[in-house]
Structures are given as C-alpha cells and as structure tokens.
C-alpha cells in the first residue's frame, strides 16, 4: 500500500519575505510552521491569502499576505528588539540611536532637545540601559509638573521638620538615583535660584538636603531634556550659561515624526505589538498609506492616540482607513453645554496656546497675557499630565 506523499516544506521566510534578511534575529529564530518549538523567543512565518498575527509571550506567529510584507517585517523587527530599543527604521533615527549607544558607554552629561512627543524620554532610557549604570535606578522627574516651592526638597531631599508638613525626612531624587541615572525632563522650567543649586550639585557631586547642615555625596549621571532651545534661553537670560555647559557635555536632538516617515510603520508595529495580547490588529496597506500621509503635529504621542482609537474602532483584527481618527485642535461647538469651570478652563487653555504660538517666547507670552512667568509656568504644567516616576 502506497503512503501519501509528504507535503512540501514551506520555503525559508528569508527567501520570500523581502527585508527579513536585514533584521537582527540572532537570538530570535525565524522559522516556517512545523519546526521544533525550541525555547526562548521565536517567530513563525507562513505565506497566506489574508494576514494575521498572534503574539503569546515569547511566540509571534504570522500569516502574511503578499501585500503585507512591509508591516510583517516591521512586526518581526519590533518583536526581536523588544521594549529596550526605541522603534526606528529611518536612517536619521538609526544614526541618532547609534550616537546614543556610543555616548552611553561614557559617563558624561547628556542633554536631549526636541519637540514634545518626539521620544526624548525613550532616548534617555536607552542611554541608561546601555550604560554601565544599567543595573542601578533610572529616576525621572518632570520639572515643569512640580510646584516651585517643592522643587528643591524633591530633588535634594529634606530633613524632618525642615518646613511645614515635613513630618518625615526624605532622601530626594538625587539620592534615590545614587549610582544610577536621573532624568530631568523639562529642565528649562527650573527657576534661576534652583539652577544655581543644581550646578553646585553637579560640580561637587554632593547634595545638601533642605534643613540639613551637612552635605552628602552622590554619584549620579544626569540626563536633561527640554522641548525648547536651551541655547536661546541662555542668550535671553532665562537659563544659566554655566549650567547649560555643565549639562550639555554631549547634546542629542530628537527628530519630528514628519521628518522621519520611515519610522511610522516601525512605531505602529511596536505600538500594536505592545498593546495587544493574543491576536493583533493588522493595518491594511491603505491604512498605512494614510498614516504615512499625515503631518503628525503631535509626533509619536499623536500616532499612539490614533492607533489606540483604531484598536477600539476596528471590526475584528483589521485596521482600515475608516478606523483612523486623527487628533484635532478645534474647540467644541459653541452650543455645547459644559460646566462653567470647564468652559473657563478650556477658553484659557486655548488663549495660552494661541499666544505661545504667536510669540514663541514664554516671557513675551506672559506679558501679553498680563500674568507672571511663574503663573504661566504653573498653568502650562496643569495643561499636561504630571510625570514623576
């Protein structure tokens, strides 16, 4: 009795999936279905008429239609890279990550400048992860989100009874990050008196907690981030030149998403992979083309918002153009009924944003608004979520 012929094995995905050969898969085997399960992370890929993707912990299983090869390669690259490395495919972004990896090995100060939502914190985390301090804490603080009166105690710590409400001593963020890394986000928002104290900490490598009489040694690498041009702030007298040069031993600048369009699909794959357990939402080629064509004024944060909405709106596991709802800055209709405090707050936020866009300078904006720079800083901090980690 003749046995039925054995099925023909599927070809190696590297032979039929363009771009896969250029993905670093050294520690993540990529196989066709039916291979030995093995251990560790593994990607299984097969050709199909309709694309699907399933992620279960350390397994990524893809069925890839011919029109979806581009997104399949982006998914595989995101899965192999994990969360430690920011998603990147554009040559300019890859060059920036390479430079961050180079500076990570040297224990020097780093300042990261760039527009809001361009990945400054992710770049800072990469520097920490690749540095000799990787096994020690990374502590991040948004300087703009803290009341000015609490900044010194938050950064440098305080003794019990140092001020009203200080019922217990606190080490402060510098000592919490000892032998690790401290990320000072929105460092441009620090008031000038505190800039002088920060400079001394960086020079002397010691902190004096509020209410203490003896300084304590600290060993902290400081990474500063700002969404404004700090050199311009120095020229305008808003930021100390000596502190700027102490922080900016090695400057890095993030790139707006609109200027690195090859990253859009890479970031989308990373975002969908991280947000999904089980079957992933797969964007159609038309949806990816729509993402490519958008201007992305909100950068990566806006892209994340669009993808999160799409996963809610998608019918099944496919994201199409109809599921893409982009951010708008238009106010609600005039007839909308809101509580009075909400109306006042919404109008105030719109006016502040418009004046800032027209002046490009917070001091001038505060003068036009008839408020102090400090009051404007507090209002801006209230307009974005606090971020102390």
mmCIF file of C-alpha atoms in Angstrom, residues 56-347:
data_model
loop_
_atom_site.group_PDB
_atom_site.id
_atom_site.type_symbol
_atom_site.label_atom_id
_atom_site.label_comp_id
_atom_site.label_asym_id
_atom_site.label_seq_id
_atom_site.Cartn_x
_atom_site.Cartn_y
_atom_site.Cartn_z
ATOM 1 C CA UNK A 56 1.694 34.993 23.073
ATOM 2 C CA UNK A 57 4.572 35.922 25.355
ATOM 3 C CA UNK A 58 7.737 34.739 23.619
ATOM 4 C CA UNK A 59 5.965 33.492 20.458
ATOM 5 C CA UNK A 60 4.961 35.555 17.428
ATOM 6 C CA UNK A 61 3.021 33.665 14.753
ATOM 7 C CA UNK A 62 2.446 35.416 11.418
ATOM 8 C CA UNK A 63 0.474 34.513 8.320
ATOM 9 C CA UNK A 64 1.481 37.072 5.700
ATOM 10 C CA UNK A 65 -0.320 38.059 2.507
ATOM 11 C CA UNK A 66 1.850 39.383 -0.342
ATOM 12 C CA UNK A 67 0.616 42.969 0.025
ATOM 13 C CA UNK A 68 1.516 42.992 3.753
ATOM 14 C CA UNK A 69 5.213 42.138 3.645
ATOM 15 C CA UNK A 70 6.211 45.629 4.787
ATOM 16 C CA UNK A 71 4.203 45.525 8.002
ATOM 17 C CA UNK A 72 5.199 41.893 8.658
ATOM 18 C CA UNK A 73 8.875 42.865 8.636
ATOM 19 C CA UNK A 74 8.123 45.790 10.956
ATOM 20 C CA UNK A 75 6.370 43.421 13.384
ATOM 21 C CA UNK A 76 9.260 40.965 13.338
ATOM 22 C CA UNK A 77 11.776 43.779 13.912
ATOM 23 C CA UNK A 78 9.726 45.133 16.847
ATOM 24 C CA UNK A 79 9.372 41.673 18.372
ATOM 25 C CA UNK A 80 13.092 40.944 18.085
ATOM 26 C CA UNK A 81 14.114 44.326 19.502
ATOM 27 C CA UNK A 82 11.723 44.235 22.471
ATOM 28 C CA UNK A 83 10.988 47.313 24.567
ATOM 29 C CA UNK A 84 14.592 48.242 25.335
ATOM 30 C CA UNK A 85 15.274 49.928 21.983
ATOM 31 C CA UNK A 86 13.031 52.654 20.508
ATOM 32 C CA UNK A 87 11.410 51.654 17.223
ATOM 33 C CA UNK A 88 13.328 53.073 14.280
ATOM 34 C CA UNK A 89 13.699 52.420 10.569
ATOM 35 C CA UNK A 90 14.570 55.857 9.187
ATOM 36 C CA UNK A 91 18.322 56.351 8.575
ATOM 37 C CA UNK A 92 18.308 59.573 10.620
ATOM 38 C CA UNK A 93 16.735 57.795 13.589
ATOM 39 C CA UNK A 94 19.107 54.859 13.340
ATOM 40 C CA UNK A 95 22.047 57.281 13.319
ATOM 41 C CA UNK A 96 20.641 59.003 16.431
ATOM 42 C CA UNK A 97 20.279 55.674 18.256
ATOM 43 C CA UNK A 98 23.815 54.710 17.270
ATOM 44 C CA UNK A 99 25.091 58.001 18.693
ATOM 45 C CA UNK A 100 23.103 57.459 21.898
ATOM 46 C CA UNK A 101 24.636 53.988 22.236
ATOM 47 C CA UNK A 102 28.106 55.460 21.798
ATOM 48 C CA UNK A 103 27.623 58.175 24.430
ATOM 49 C CA UNK A 104 26.003 55.689 26.828
ATOM 50 C CA UNK A 105 29.330 53.978 27.410
ATOM 51 C CA UNK A 106 30.923 57.234 28.621
ATOM 52 C CA UNK A 107 29.854 58.679 31.960
ATOM 53 C CA UNK A 108 29.253 62.216 30.708
ATOM 54 C CA UNK A 109 26.302 64.566 30.948
ATOM 55 C CA UNK A 110 23.729 64.370 28.162
ATOM 56 C CA UNK A 111 21.112 66.895 27.139
ATOM 57 C CA UNK A 112 18.289 65.839 24.815
ATOM 58 C CA UNK A 113 16.412 68.585 22.999
ATOM 59 C CA UNK A 114 13.415 68.204 20.725
ATOM 60 C CA UNK A 115 9.734 68.899 20.307
ATOM 61 C CA UNK A 116 7.139 67.391 22.622
ATOM 62 C CA UNK A 117 6.288 63.796 21.747
ATOM 63 C CA UNK A 118 9.447 63.048 19.750
ATOM 64 C CA UNK A 119 10.773 60.387 22.135
ATOM 65 C CA UNK A 120 13.165 62.247 24.429
ATOM 66 C CA UNK A 121 12.418 60.045 27.437
ATOM 67 C CA UNK A 122 12.748 56.877 25.362
ATOM 68 C CA UNK A 123 16.143 58.043 24.158
ATOM 69 C CA UNK A 124 17.194 58.827 27.734
ATOM 70 C CA UNK A 125 16.137 55.354 28.850
ATOM 71 C CA UNK A 126 18.184 53.835 26.029
ATOM 72 C CA UNK A 127 21.278 55.751 27.189
ATOM 73 C CA UNK A 128 20.730 54.440 30.717
ATOM 74 C CA UNK A 129 20.047 50.861 29.569
ATOM 75 C CA UNK A 130 23.249 50.733 27.526
ATOM 76 C CA UNK A 131 25.391 52.404 30.189
ATOM 77 C CA UNK A 132 27.450 50.787 32.979
ATOM 78 C CA UNK A 133 24.753 52.076 35.357
ATOM 79 C CA UNK A 134 22.066 49.874 33.775
ATOM 80 C CA UNK A 135 21.628 47.773 36.941
ATOM 81 C CA UNK A 136 21.013 50.842 39.095
ATOM 82 C CA UNK A 137 17.887 53.037 39.194
ATOM 83 C CA UNK A 138 16.722 55.386 36.485
ATOM 84 C CA UNK A 139 14.675 58.117 38.182
ATOM 85 C CA UNK A 140 12.689 60.534 36.001
ATOM 86 C CA UNK A 141 11.080 63.804 37.050
ATOM 87 C CA UNK A 142 9.148 66.405 35.070
ATOM 88 C CA UNK A 143 10.454 69.703 36.430
ATOM 89 C CA UNK A 144 7.507 71.627 34.998
ATOM 90 C CA UNK A 145 4.961 69.492 36.842
ATOM 91 C CA UNK A 146 6.213 70.293 40.351
ATOM 92 C CA UNK A 147 5.320 73.410 42.364
ATOM 93 C CA UNK A 148 8.319 75.714 42.546
ATOM 94 C CA UNK A 149 8.243 75.668 46.349
ATOM 95 C CA UNK A 150 8.697 71.874 46.366
ATOM 96 C CA UNK A 151 11.366 71.536 43.678
ATOM 97 C CA UNK A 152 14.392 71.866 45.965
ATOM 98 C CA UNK A 153 13.082 69.390 48.540
ATOM 99 C CA UNK A 154 12.007 66.976 45.789
ATOM 100 C CA UNK A 155 15.396 66.996 44.096
ATOM 101 C CA UNK A 156 17.749 67.271 47.051
ATOM 102 C CA UNK A 157 15.674 65.833 49.910
ATOM 103 C CA UNK A 158 14.791 67.347 53.265
ATOM 104 C CA UNK A 159 15.102 66.717 56.965
ATOM 105 C CA UNK A 160 12.199 66.059 59.277
ATOM 106 C CA UNK A 161 10.634 69.352 60.334
ATOM 107 C CA UNK A 162 12.529 71.358 57.692
ATOM 108 C CA UNK A 163 9.280 73.049 56.681
ATOM 109 C CA UNK A 164 5.588 72.882 57.431
ATOM 110 C CA UNK A 165 4.289 69.408 56.596
ATOM 111 C CA UNK A 166 7.710 67.716 56.619
ATOM 112 C CA UNK A 167 6.696 65.077 59.159
ATOM 113 C CA UNK A 168 9.434 62.705 57.985
ATOM 114 C CA UNK A 169 12.780 63.035 56.259
ATOM 115 C CA UNK A 170 13.011 62.354 52.521
ATOM 116 C CA UNK A 171 16.157 61.394 50.586
ATOM 117 C CA UNK A 172 15.181 63.326 47.438
ATOM 118 C CA UNK A 173 15.541 62.186 43.862
ATOM 119 C CA UNK A 174 19.309 62.666 43.595
ATOM 120 C CA UNK A 175 19.945 60.256 46.453
ATOM 121 C CA UNK A 176 17.226 57.912 45.150
ATOM 122 C CA UNK A 177 19.182 57.741 41.882
ATOM 123 C CA UNK A 178 22.563 57.233 43.586
ATOM 124 C CA UNK A 179 24.915 55.218 41.326
ATOM 125 C CA UNK A 180 22.200 55.380 38.662
ATOM 126 C CA UNK A 181 20.709 57.985 36.344
ATOM 127 C CA UNK A 182 18.494 60.996 36.991
ATOM 128 C CA UNK A 183 16.408 62.290 34.077
ATOM 129 C CA UNK A 184 15.474 65.960 34.485
ATOM 130 C CA UNK A 185 12.678 66.401 31.950
ATOM 131 C CA UNK A 186 11.659 69.971 31.050
ATOM 132 C CA UNK A 187 14.856 71.213 32.732
ATOM 133 C CA UNK A 188 14.306 74.618 31.125
ATOM 134 C CA UNK A 189 11.459 75.188 33.613
ATOM 135 C CA UNK A 190 13.775 75.260 36.640
ATOM 136 C CA UNK A 191 13.835 78.720 38.279
ATOM 137 C CA UNK A 192 17.175 80.516 38.234
ATOM 138 C CA UNK A 193 17.895 80.184 42.006
ATOM 139 C CA UNK A 194 17.458 76.420 41.784
ATOM 140 C CA UNK A 195 19.634 76.294 38.681
ATOM 141 C CA UNK A 196 22.495 77.660 40.798
ATOM 142 C CA UNK A 197 21.974 74.915 43.406
ATOM 143 C CA UNK A 198 21.776 72.252 40.720
ATOM 144 C CA UNK A 199 25.052 73.492 39.259
ATOM 145 C CA UNK A 200 26.744 73.103 42.622
ATOM 146 C CA UNK A 201 25.441 69.544 42.976
ATOM 147 C CA UNK A 202 26.844 68.662 39.561
ATOM 148 C CA UNK A 203 30.194 70.278 40.308
ATOM 149 C CA UNK A 204 30.704 69.000 43.850
ATOM 150 C CA UNK A 205 28.818 65.701 43.468
ATOM 151 C CA UNK A 206 27.053 66.259 46.759
ATOM 152 C CA UNK A 207 23.608 67.402 47.863
ATOM 153 C CA UNK A 208 22.547 69.457 50.853
ATOM 154 C CA UNK A 209 19.004 68.422 51.873
ATOM 155 C CA UNK A 210 16.653 71.198 52.958
ATOM 156 C CA UNK A 211 17.124 71.725 56.704
ATOM 157 C CA UNK A 212 20.404 69.776 56.829
ATOM 158 C CA UNK A 213 23.787 71.171 57.878
ATOM 159 C CA UNK A 214 25.972 68.531 56.225
ATOM 160 C CA UNK A 215 26.120 67.713 52.515
ATOM 161 C CA UNK A 216 26.000 64.100 51.345
ATOM 162 C CA UNK A 217 27.982 62.638 48.473
ATOM 163 C CA UNK A 218 26.082 61.318 45.460
ATOM 164 C CA UNK A 219 27.194 59.533 42.310
ATOM 165 C CA UNK A 220 24.522 60.276 39.704
ATOM 166 C CA UNK A 221 24.586 60.620 35.946
ATOM 167 C CA UNK A 222 22.253 63.439 34.934
ATOM 168 C CA UNK A 223 20.405 63.407 31.622
ATOM 169 C CA UNK A 224 18.483 66.616 30.944
ATOM 170 C CA UNK A 225 15.677 67.013 28.415
ATOM 171 C CA UNK A 226 13.981 70.131 27.073
ATOM 172 C CA UNK A 227 11.450 70.914 24.368
ATOM 173 C CA UNK A 228 12.906 74.401 23.914
ATOM 174 C CA UNK A 229 16.223 75.635 22.535
ATOM 175 C CA UNK A 230 18.264 75.995 25.727
ATOM 176 C CA UNK A 231 20.991 77.966 23.948
ATOM 177 C CA UNK A 232 18.349 80.571 23.069
ATOM 178 C CA UNK A 233 17.191 80.581 26.696
ATOM 179 C CA UNK A 234 20.793 81.215 27.781
ATOM 180 C CA UNK A 235 21.025 84.148 25.382
ATOM 181 C CA UNK A 236 17.731 85.519 26.742
ATOM 182 C CA UNK A 237 18.905 85.207 30.358
ATOM 183 C CA UNK A 238 16.352 82.541 31.275
ATOM 184 C CA UNK A 239 18.896 79.754 31.760
ATOM 185 C CA UNK A 240 22.356 79.875 33.332
ATOM 186 C CA UNK A 241 25.167 79.541 30.814
ATOM 187 C CA UNK A 242 27.409 77.661 33.273
ATOM 188 C CA UNK A 243 24.667 75.108 33.980
ATOM 189 C CA UNK A 244 23.950 74.732 30.276
ATOM 190 C CA UNK A 245 27.569 73.866 29.536
ATOM 191 C CA UNK A 246 27.713 71.515 32.512
ATOM 192 C CA UNK A 247 24.626 69.623 31.287
ATOM 193 C CA UNK A 248 25.351 69.730 27.565
ATOM 194 C CA UNK A 249 28.613 67.794 27.519
ATOM 195 C CA UNK A 250 27.020 65.698 24.787
ATOM 196 C CA UNK A 251 23.863 67.099 23.150
ATOM 197 C CA UNK A 252 21.361 64.914 21.301
ATOM 198 C CA UNK A 253 18.360 66.201 19.360
ATOM 199 C CA UNK A 254 15.260 64.165 18.584
ATOM 200 C CA UNK A 255 13.569 64.471 15.184
ATOM 201 C CA UNK A 256 9.911 65.341 14.467
ATOM 202 C CA UNK A 257 7.983 62.325 13.210
ATOM 203 C CA UNK A 258 7.088 64.153 9.974
ATOM 204 C CA UNK A 259 10.818 64.296 9.154
ATOM 205 C CA UNK A 260 11.402 60.560 9.626
ATOM 206 C CA UNK A 261 8.478 58.962 7.855
ATOM 207 C CA UNK A 262 10.167 55.578 7.557
ATOM 208 C CA UNK A 263 9.686 55.301 11.328
ATOM 209 C CA UNK A 264 5.879 55.494 11.153
ATOM 210 C CA UNK A 265 5.324 51.838 10.276
ATOM 211 C CA UNK A 266 8.078 50.739 12.679
ATOM 212 C CA UNK A 267 6.480 52.660 15.555
ATOM 213 C CA UNK A 268 2.999 51.430 14.617
ATOM 214 C CA UNK A 269 4.181 47.816 14.699
ATOM 215 C CA UNK A 270 5.887 48.351 18.052
ATOM 216 C CA UNK A 271 2.806 50.072 19.486
ATOM 217 C CA UNK A 272 0.323 47.417 18.324
ATOM 218 C CA UNK A 273 2.596 44.599 19.474
ATOM 219 C CA UNK A 274 2.978 46.129 22.938
ATOM 220 C CA UNK A 275 -0.735 46.928 23.299
ATOM 221 C CA UNK A 276 -2.064 43.513 22.289
ATOM 222 C CA UNK A 277 -2.212 40.118 23.915
ATOM 223 C CA UNK A 278 -3.322 37.371 21.561
ATOM 224 C CA UNK A 279 -4.405 38.330 18.055
ATOM 225 C CA UNK A 280 -3.037 41.666 16.822
ATOM 226 C CA UNK A 281 -4.865 44.284 14.807
ATOM 227 C CA UNK A 282 -3.286 44.361 11.347
ATOM 228 C CA UNK A 283 -3.433 47.649 9.393
ATOM 229 C CA UNK A 284 -4.288 47.424 5.717
ATOM 230 C CA UNK A 285 -1.925 48.914 3.107
ATOM 231 C CA UNK A 286 -4.443 51.751 2.656
ATOM 232 C CA UNK A 287 -4.384 52.484 6.391
ATOM 233 C CA UNK A 288 -0.575 52.528 6.408
ATOM 234 C CA UNK A 289 -0.590 54.886 3.412
ATOM 235 C CA UNK A 290 -2.950 57.200 5.315
ATOM 236 C CA UNK A 291 -0.614 57.164 8.312
ATOM 237 C CA UNK A 292 2.321 57.937 6.013
ATOM 238 C CA UNK A 293 0.482 60.926 4.538
ATOM 239 C CA UNK A 294 -0.480 62.604 7.835
ATOM 240 C CA UNK A 295 1.516 65.611 9.097
ATOM 241 C CA UNK A 296 1.834 64.407 12.733
ATOM 242 C CA UNK A 297 1.942 67.739 14.589
ATOM 243 C CA UNK A 298 1.651 65.747 17.817
ATOM 244 C CA UNK A 299 4.536 63.434 16.839
ATOM 245 C CA UNK A 300 4.693 59.945 18.370
ATOM 246 C CA UNK A 301 2.104 60.737 21.040
ATOM 247 C CA UNK A 302 -0.438 61.586 18.360
ATOM 248 C CA UNK A 303 0.392 58.395 16.454
ATOM 249 C CA UNK A 304 -0.180 56.402 19.642
ATOM 250 C CA UNK A 305 -3.547 58.090 20.148
ATOM 251 C CA UNK A 306 -4.603 57.284 16.573
ATOM 252 C CA UNK A 307 -3.612 53.623 16.941
ATOM 253 C CA UNK A 308 -5.352 53.266 20.315
ATOM 254 C CA UNK A 309 -8.564 54.665 18.794
ATOM 255 C CA UNK A 310 -8.202 52.372 15.790
ATOM 256 C CA UNK A 311 -7.988 49.290 18.021
ATOM 257 C CA UNK A 312 -11.252 50.365 19.660
ATOM 258 C CA UNK A 313 -12.998 51.090 16.362
ATOM 259 C CA UNK A 314 -11.636 48.184 14.316
ATOM 260 C CA UNK A 315 -14.061 45.474 13.296
ATOM 261 C CA UNK A 316 -12.248 42.245 14.080
ATOM 262 C CA UNK A 317 -8.486 42.219 13.673
ATOM 263 C CA UNK A 318 -8.097 44.568 10.700
ATOM 264 C CA UNK A 319 -7.436 48.319 10.917
ATOM 265 C CA UNK A 320 -8.665 50.164 7.833
ATOM 266 C CA UNK A 321 -8.720 53.840 6.863
ATOM 267 C CA UNK A 322 -12.204 54.255 8.360
ATOM 268 C CA UNK A 323 -10.808 53.367 11.793
ATOM 269 C CA UNK A 324 -8.183 56.159 11.799
ATOM 270 C CA UNK A 325 -9.395 59.171 13.795
ATOM 271 C CA UNK A 326 -6.776 61.907 13.903
ATOM 272 C CA UNK A 327 -6.309 64.494 16.629
ATOM 273 C CA UNK A 328 -7.761 67.937 16.020
ATOM 274 C CA UNK A 329 -7.221 71.184 17.881
ATOM 275 C CA UNK A 330 -10.675 72.586 17.089
ATOM 276 C CA UNK A 331 -12.801 73.694 20.065
ATOM 277 C CA UNK A 332 -16.138 72.061 20.856
ATOM 278 C CA UNK A 333 -19.236 73.518 19.148
ATOM 279 C CA UNK A 334 -20.469 76.787 20.618
ATOM 280 C CA UNK A 335 -23.761 75.231 21.581
ATOM 281 C CA UNK A 336 -22.112 72.517 23.662
ATOM 282 C CA UNK A 337 -23.143 72.796 27.296
ATOM 283 C CA UNK A 338 -20.227 72.451 29.703
ATOM 284 C CA UNK A 339 -19.924 73.209 33.404
ATOM 285 C CA UNK A 340 -18.819 76.813 33.892
ATOM 286 C CA UNK A 341 -15.359 75.916 35.302
ATOM 287 C CA UNK A 342 -14.766 73.674 32.292
ATOM 288 C CA UNK A 343 -15.710 76.441 29.858
ATOM 289 C CA UNK A 344 -13.378 78.915 31.574
ATOM 290 C CA UNK A 345 -10.510 76.402 31.683
ATOM 291 C CA UNK A 346 -10.995 75.391 28.046
ATOM 292 C CA UNK A 347 -11.028 79.017 26.874
#
